[in-house]
XYZ file of C-alpha atoms in Angstrom:
343
model
C 5.779 -19.272 -8.024
C 8.702 -18.908 -10.309
C 12.357 -20.013 -10.144
C 14.933 -19.422 -7.533
C 18.048 -21.006 -6.163
C 17.941 -23.961 -3.631
C 19.976 -22.529 -0.753
C 18.422 -22.359 2.619
C 17.394 -19.026 3.916
C 19.204 -17.421 6.882
C 17.515 -17.705 10.286
C 14.355 -15.700 10.708
C 13.119 -13.984 13.812
C 9.492 -15.175 13.232
C 6.220 -13.738 12.190
C 5.383 -10.102 12.482
C 3.179 -9.106 15.400
C 0.525 -7.948 12.959
C 0.361 -11.419 11.399
C 0.266 -13.115 14.767
C -2.679 -10.927 15.722
C -4.537 -11.912 12.508
C -3.742 -15.561 13.032
C -5.266 -15.376 16.548
C -8.390 -13.907 15.052
C -8.721 -16.511 12.446
C -7.716 -19.508 14.527
C -10.068 -21.830 16.597
C -10.331 -21.567 20.354
C -7.185 -23.669 20.694
C -5.172 -21.389 18.548
C -5.143 -23.957 15.610
C -5.987 -23.787 11.853
C -5.454 -26.132 8.939
C -2.287 -25.460 7.004
C -4.507 -24.509 3.962
C -6.064 -21.751 6.023
C -2.700 -20.532 7.181
C -1.553 -20.522 3.628
C -4.520 -18.592 2.510
C -3.954 -16.193 5.384
C -0.312 -15.731 4.635
C -0.846 -15.273 0.857
C -4.238 -13.407 0.548
C -5.047 -11.588 3.830
C -6.381 -8.309 2.594
C -3.589 -6.201 4.274
C -0.988 -8.654 5.279
C -0.926 -11.294 2.593
C 2.003 -11.764 0.272
C 0.009 -11.182 -2.815
C -2.028 -8.358 -1.527
C 0.879 -6.137 -0.177
C 2.596 -3.655 -2.340
C 6.037 -5.128 -2.798
C 8.486 -6.417 -5.468
C 7.782 -10.111 -6.082
C 8.753 -10.891 -9.532
C 12.054 -10.138 -11.331
C 15.762 -10.789 -11.406
C 16.611 -7.969 -9.029
C 17.894 -8.757 -5.506
C 14.719 -7.258 -3.909
C 12.359 -9.776 -5.732
C 11.724 -13.155 -4.611
C 11.433 -15.270 -7.787
C 11.344 -14.865 -11.596
C 8.941 -16.251 -14.097
C 8.495 -16.463 -17.898
C 7.252 -12.951 -17.775
C 10.748 -11.846 -16.628
C 11.913 -12.626 -20.176
C 10.349 -9.471 -21.544
C 7.671 -9.017 -24.207
C 8.816 -12.018 -26.223
C 6.772 -14.300 -23.864
C 3.597 -12.278 -24.442
C 4.312 -12.387 -28.261
C 4.562 -16.159 -28.133
C 1.448 -16.492 -26.144
C -0.550 -14.361 -28.696
C 0.703 -16.284 -31.516
C 0.055 -19.689 -29.957
C -3.453 -18.700 -28.859
C -4.324 -17.495 -32.363
C -3.027 -20.723 -34.003
C -4.929 -22.905 -31.455
C -8.083 -21.008 -32.204
C -7.528 -21.638 -35.908
C -6.823 -25.338 -35.322
C -10.121 -25.704 -33.465
C -12.477 -23.530 -35.607
C -10.901 -23.296 -39.059
C -10.953 -19.768 -40.308
C -11.519 -17.552 -37.224
C -11.006 -13.950 -36.451
C -9.134 -13.342 -33.228
C -10.812 -9.931 -33.078
C -13.971 -11.729 -32.022
C -12.149 -12.913 -28.778
C -11.138 -11.179 -25.540
C -7.867 -12.154 -24.073
C -8.244 -12.345 -20.387
C -5.187 -12.854 -18.082
C -6.128 -14.191 -14.497
C -3.885 -13.333 -11.604
C -1.390 -10.882 -13.218
C 1.015 -8.871 -11.175
C -0.090 -5.159 -10.556
C 2.763 -3.864 -12.709
C 1.301 -5.208 -16.017
C -0.084 -8.099 -17.983
C 1.618 -10.486 -20.357
C 0.233 -8.665 -23.550
C 1.176 -5.243 -22.313
C 3.017 -3.538 -25.232
C 2.557 -6.505 -27.477
C 0.861 -6.351 -30.808
C -1.968 -8.839 -31.123
C -5.224 -9.394 -32.922
C -7.607 -9.907 -30.167
C -10.665 -7.581 -29.939
C -9.862 -6.748 -26.460
C -7.680 -7.710 -23.446
C -8.412 -7.608 -19.858
C -6.414 -8.267 -16.695
C -7.909 -9.678 -13.567
C -5.675 -8.981 -10.473
C -5.717 -10.858 -7.260
C -9.146 -10.332 -5.388
C -10.886 -9.144 -8.546
C -13.929 -10.899 -10.057
C -13.036 -12.592 -13.355
C -16.703 -12.127 -14.864
C -16.111 -14.342 -17.874
C -18.514 -14.347 -20.687
C -18.679 -14.531 -24.537
C -15.743 -15.620 -26.537
C -12.511 -15.617 -24.532
C -8.916 -16.823 -24.320
C -8.465 -17.346 -20.592
C -4.773 -17.229 -19.655
C -2.861 -17.792 -16.445
C 0.804 -17.872 -15.691
C 1.812 -19.452 -12.312
C -1.702 -18.909 -10.851
C -2.600 -22.377 -9.685
C 0.647 -23.156 -7.835
C -0.052 -20.247 -5.444
C -3.464 -21.511 -4.144
C -3.685 -22.892 -0.681
C -2.746 -26.506 -0.259
C -4.129 -28.966 2.143
C -1.251 -31.037 3.832
C -1.627 -34.547 4.964
C 0.909 -37.076 6.698
C 0.466 -40.825 6.572
C 0.559 -42.176 10.146
C -0.152 -45.662 11.301
C -2.003 -46.612 8.072
C -4.300 -43.427 8.074
C -4.035 -39.912 6.760
C -3.979 -37.017 9.101
C -4.283 -33.379 8.209
C -1.572 -31.044 9.113
C -2.280 -27.734 10.744
C -0.501 -24.716 12.341
C -0.943 -23.571 16.007
C 0.227 -20.820 18.111
C 2.249 -22.311 21.075
C 2.701 -20.963 24.563
C 5.610 -18.805 23.454
C 3.691 -16.997 20.907
C 5.359 -18.742 17.927
C 3.771 -20.788 15.125
C 4.487 -24.345 14.927
C 3.206 -27.437 12.924
C 0.636 -29.728 14.377
C -1.582 -32.632 13.399
C -5.333 -32.117 13.417
C -7.396 -34.696 15.205
C -9.234 -37.470 13.444
C -8.354 -39.623 10.408
C -9.244 -38.213 7.041
C -10.739 -40.314 4.285
C -11.097 -38.512 0.952
C -11.387 -40.299 -2.440
C -8.544 -38.335 -3.792
C -6.043 -39.212 -1.012
C -3.278 -41.767 -2.084
C -4.558 -45.318 -1.749
C -2.633 -48.456 -0.846
C -3.922 -49.801 -4.238
C -1.537 -47.229 -6.029
C 1.598 -47.866 -4.072
C 2.782 -48.692 -0.602
C 2.629 -45.410 1.325
C 5.266 -45.287 4.091
C 4.637 -43.657 7.474
C 5.540 -40.096 7.298
C 4.776 -39.588 3.631
C 3.477 -36.009 3.250
C 0.816 -35.399 0.574
C 0.350 -31.768 -0.493
C -3.123 -31.798 -2.009
C -3.729 -28.640 -4.282
C -7.599 -28.921 -3.859
C -7.987 -25.064 -4.045
C -6.382 -25.118 -7.573
C -8.866 -27.611 -8.809
C -11.595 -25.615 -7.388
C -10.459 -22.504 -8.937
C -10.137 -24.101 -12.345
C -13.771 -25.479 -11.865
C -15.070 -22.003 -10.970
C -13.439 -20.415 -14.062
C -14.742 -23.118 -16.261
C -18.294 -22.862 -14.739
C -18.799 -19.360 -16.220
C -20.790 -18.887 -19.378
C -17.937 -18.434 -21.947
C -16.305 -20.383 -24.958
C -12.903 -20.319 -26.230
C -9.431 -21.462 -24.940
C -8.115 -22.159 -21.540
C -4.331 -21.834 -21.225
C -2.534 -22.441 -18.000
C 1.315 -22.201 -17.549
C 2.536 -23.709 -14.251
C 4.514 -26.536 -12.731
C 2.798 -29.589 -11.501
C 2.699 -33.448 -11.379
C 0.133 -36.202 -12.117
C -1.857 -37.668 -9.072
C 0.244 -40.827 -9.241
C 3.540 -38.740 -9.100
C 2.277 -36.657 -6.107
C 1.303 -39.961 -4.416
C 4.475 -41.979 -4.887
C 7.303 -39.650 -5.785
C 7.226 -36.672 -3.258
C 7.589 -38.142 0.235
C 8.260 -34.679 1.787
C 5.589 -32.939 -0.114
C 6.014 -30.238 -2.850
C 5.330 -27.139 -0.806
C 8.272 -24.687 -0.684
C 8.931 -21.059 0.457
C 10.675 -18.480 -1.620
C 12.308 -15.309 -0.472
C 15.034 -13.213 -2.140
C 15.486 -15.822 -4.878
C 16.244 -18.621 -2.307
C 14.104 -21.755 -1.630
C 13.380 -22.893 1.868
C 11.493 -25.458 3.745
C 10.827 -22.843 6.482
C 7.226 -22.632 5.593
C 6.081 -20.820 8.737
C 8.781 -18.004 8.623
C 7.907 -14.664 7.332
C 4.284 -15.176 6.653
C 3.039 -12.453 4.404
C 6.727 -11.633 3.369
C 7.699 -14.836 1.568
C 6.049 -16.800 -1.268
C 4.452 -20.303 -0.479
C 4.040 -22.466 -3.575
C 3.530 -26.184 -4.353
C 2.945 -28.308 -7.501
C -0.497 -28.439 -8.925
C -2.166 -31.823 -9.812
C -2.719 -31.773 -13.623
C -5.129 -34.590 -13.416
C -7.506 -32.554 -11.127
C -7.400 -29.452 -13.164
C -8.100 -31.469 -16.415
C -11.092 -33.235 -14.630
C -12.384 -29.813 -13.481
C -12.365 -28.530 -17.167
C -13.881 -31.716 -18.635
C -16.611 -31.652 -15.985
C -17.653 -28.262 -17.401
C -17.754 -29.367 -21.085
C -14.191 -28.725 -22.236
C -12.713 -31.134 -24.699
C -9.964 -33.332 -23.263
C -7.140 -31.045 -22.209
C -3.619 -31.306 -23.646
C -0.608 -31.127 -21.341
C 2.753 -30.571 -22.705
C 6.050 -28.837 -21.653
C 6.514 -25.203 -22.216
C 9.129 -25.949 -24.785
C 6.755 -28.292 -26.794
C 3.788 -25.947 -26.546
C 5.627 -22.981 -28.106
C 7.498 -25.244 -30.793
C 4.129 -26.778 -31.800
C 1.698 -23.788 -31.548
C 3.977 -20.857 -32.217
C 6.564 -22.375 -34.621
C 5.881 -19.970 -37.487
C 6.469 -17.010 -35.262
C 9.562 -18.532 -33.743
C 10.934 -19.065 -37.262
C 10.378 -15.324 -38.152
C 12.136 -14.285 -34.882
C 15.139 -16.439 -35.528
C 15.304 -15.263 -39.138
C 15.181 -11.666 -38.142
C 17.835 -12.037 -35.425
C 20.169 -14.029 -37.769
C 23.544 -14.823 -36.027
C 23.106 -12.074 -33.444
C 23.291 -12.936 -29.781
C 20.560 -10.561 -28.915
C 18.556 -10.011 -25.761
C 15.614 -11.559 -27.686
C 17.555 -14.603 -28.418
C 18.653 -15.037 -24.838
C 15.058 -14.602 -23.734
C 13.994 -17.410 -26.016
C 16.811 -19.559 -24.706
C 15.280 -18.987 -21.164
C 11.849 -19.900 -22.382
C 12.503 -22.877 -24.627
C 15.758 -24.565 -23.413
C 15.187 -27.902 -21.431
C 17.779 -26.786 -19.045
C 16.027 -23.333 -18.237
C 12.214 -22.898 -18.306
C 11.423 -25.137 -21.250
C 10.988 -28.355 -19.350
C 10.501 -26.940 -15.773
C 7.052 -25.586 -16.733
C 4.095 -27.167 -18.398
C 1.124 -25.947 -20.181
C -2.507 -27.174 -19.874
C -4.772 -26.010 -22.601
C -8.312 -26.972 -23.612
C -11.280 -25.729 -25.765
C -14.886 -25.320 -25.318
């Protein structure tokens, strides 16, 4: 999740004994599990998981691990509310936002995106990690960097076939990467018909993110789906990312040391926008729109942005600085994309 510098982390002493015990309990008889299962354990174990522990994750302080659009303050929530109302109006003509519940999925425990923000929705609800979404009626279902934090299946191209990557506990009691036995043949794996795949090409498959999108869309509700995240097309993931997209984040530094600090560092990879869009369309959504964060706000919250700039005038205020972070192509404006759709 979020943004960070690209410096490697200092050496790590390895996983905590408590995590190794949890790993042994969840692994097979040979002390092996798929990487997706390892990532799920490291992020979402009820007591030891990175997103289940009480710790500072988001912010610009040294104790945090990354920052997101929410770190820009309430202006992000104000723009979200303005854009959602405008999108509802585009789709339905004259609508009353008070008929809709704004539901944020996967928010941090410290608050939601609309906390302290004036809005016209009839109600708001925040669904934390591990809570049931229970979607129904008229909703705006919003998430910010939810899908990139779902477990990834990892594959490596070897000798003309795809092998799934896993994690095992070695004789020294340390975690190490391994290859699971047997070639894998899934229809969504990169094909030679798309591009020549070299041996050693790593394909990080965000299948859990697509499944989550499908589960959210399967509930009996109507309205808007809005997801802020970073991702790539299926073609780009298949041809432009030979080392995969999965990275670790700790104390605002990016690392490829994916097995270090399980439960203490973030693990995140690009979503596949095609798969999320397919999951929505399969459940009756109109064709989703994918655009940069900058374009999304300029198109759908332009009137509100004009009001903010007019009010701020020539002042170099905190709100203007926050807008620069959110909109400028060199900051978050192009790094993040928005997938939105209506049903």
